[in-house]
Amino acid sequence: MITFRLSNGVYAYAAYLVLMVYFLWPGRFASLYDYIEGENIYDQLIRKTTKNISLMRNGLRCDYSEVIEENLSLYRPPYTEDIINNNVRLGGEYYPEDCLPSFSTAIIVPYRQRERQLNQFLIYMHNYLRRQRIHYRIFVIEQYDPKPFNRAKLFNIGALIAMGLDYPCLVLHDVDLMPMNLGHLYACSRKPRHMCSSLDVFRYNLPYRGLFGGAVAIESSVFLNINGMSNMFSGWGGEDDDLYGRLTNKQIEICRFSPSYSQYSMLKHRPEAPNKDRVAFLKNGKLRYHTDGLNSLVYKQVGFKLHNLFTHVLVET
């Protein structure tokens, strides 16, 4: 009996230690993955801008070394509460006027009926992005029909519009994700980048290496090369895994920055209804990569308006 009680005590103590490690050191159980260290981030970024920025001749190039090295944690008041010193241009565009930016980025946000989250997103992101001293513009692509939400199709629509305006870099961004580390520049890297690999709802762990969604940076030329995203994934789930499959099918590797640069917080939201066909679509996705995407995109644009903080594109899918 004594031995039995001691064994139980040992097991209980071991379980207690495991739980303590899990809660105090959550990254211990994360999927291991390669990442780019902070000191190498700038060298991995592609310095490319829109033509109108490239034609500017006044001033020196913007310096990004301090932003990357300091990597300030910015997700806190007052940056989350109101626009600070609002100098955002009509349509949600910004570029610094005291130096020439090295990066032009279109941030594409699929949207429907999340007004509170969108307001939080716009306030914080403009405070965050302007401190990075890049050229950017926020596009909100709103689905204006009662069909199940088609996030990937909205990304495709936004990408075509942004590419038509000469943006060389796309960030495909969910409206409920907030970057916490200022050193994670919103610019494209040599490889497509999964930006939010350290997400609070996953206890800052990466659930699996093939996860490639939430916030993704990808060159416009690469997005064209893989024919964008699938238009078939209505409802929740599958489209990000399909995007990853399109990249691997073309032997295109992805990258991530160090977890200390990739922390994101997710706003609370009501989940979308799952797509019951997502597993089947993923299984036969390879057969459709060249026929389902940007080259098969059909939609109706019912509105286009330049708001103070974003470019609003209203569509029927």
mmCIF file of N, CA and C in Angstrom, residues 31 34 88 103 113 119-121 142 164 186 194 234 304:
data_model
loop_
_atom_site.group_PDB
_atom_site.id
_atom_site.type_symbol
_atom_site.label_atom_id
_atom_site.label_comp_id
_atom_site.label_asym_id
_atom_site.label_seq_id
_atom_site.Cartn_x
_atom_site.Cartn_y
_atom_site.Cartn_z
ATOM 1 N N SER A 31 5.564 23.154 -32.707
ATOM 2 C CA SER A 31 6.203 22.530 -33.857
ATOM 3 C C SER A 31 7.508 23.272 -34.128
ATOM 4 N N ASP A 34 12.186 26.271 -39.040
ATOM 5 C CA ASP A 34 13.268 27.200 -39.330
ATOM 6 C C ASP A 34 12.715 28.607 -39.395
ATOM 7 N N VAL A 88 -2.751 60.022 -42.672
ATOM 8 C CA VAL A 88 -3.050 58.995 -43.665
ATOM 9 C C VAL A 88 -3.774 59.640 -44.841
ATOM 10 N N PHE A 103 9.895 50.120 -49.703
ATOM 11 C CA PHE A 103 8.897 49.064 -49.849
ATOM 12 C C PHE A 103 7.521 49.663 -50.115
ATOM 13 N N GLN A 113 -19.461 42.193 -42.216
ATOM 14 C CA GLN A 113 -20.208 42.311 -40.957
ATOM 15 C C GLN A 113 -19.334 42.132 -39.707
ATOM 16 N N ASN A 119 -12.863 48.526 -37.242
ATOM 17 C CA ASN A 119 -12.477 49.801 -36.641
ATOM 18 C C ASN A 119 -11.224 49.646 -35.778
ATOM 19 N N GLN A 120 -11.174 48.583 -34.980
ATOM 20 C CA GLN A 120 -9.992 48.317 -34.160
ATOM 21 C C GLN A 120 -8.763 48.083 -35.035
ATOM 22 N N PHE A 121 -8.964 47.327 -36.081
ATOM 23 C CA PHE A 121 -7.876 46.990 -37.002
ATOM 24 C C PHE A 121 -7.302 48.242 -37.647
ATOM 25 N N GLU A 142 -15.130 43.830 -49.357
ATOM 26 C CA GLU A 142 -16.328 43.402 -48.634
ATOM 27 C C GLU A 142 -17.248 42.570 -49.517
ATOM 28 N N GLY A 164 -3.149 45.968 -60.229
ATOM 29 C CA GLY A 164 -3.489 46.961 -61.240
ATOM 30 C C GLY A 164 -2.996 48.350 -60.872
ATOM 31 N N TYR A 186 6.239 45.123 -42.766
ATOM 32 C CA TYR A 186 5.216 44.686 -43.704
ATOM 33 C C TYR A 186 5.720 44.908 -45.126
ATOM 34 N N HIS A 194 4.929 33.395 -43.925
ATOM 35 C CA HIS A 194 3.867 33.259 -42.940
ATOM 36 C C HIS A 194 4.223 34.188 -41.796
ATOM 37 N N SER A 234 -15.898 28.199 -50.011
ATOM 38 C CA SER A 234 -16.875 29.035 -49.313
ATOM 39 C C SER A 234 -17.071 28.502 -47.898
ATOM 40 N N PHE A 304 -16.957 51.132 -55.104
ATOM 41 C CA PHE A 304 -15.533 51.398 -54.939
ATOM 42 C C PHE A 304 -15.424 52.811 -54.379
#
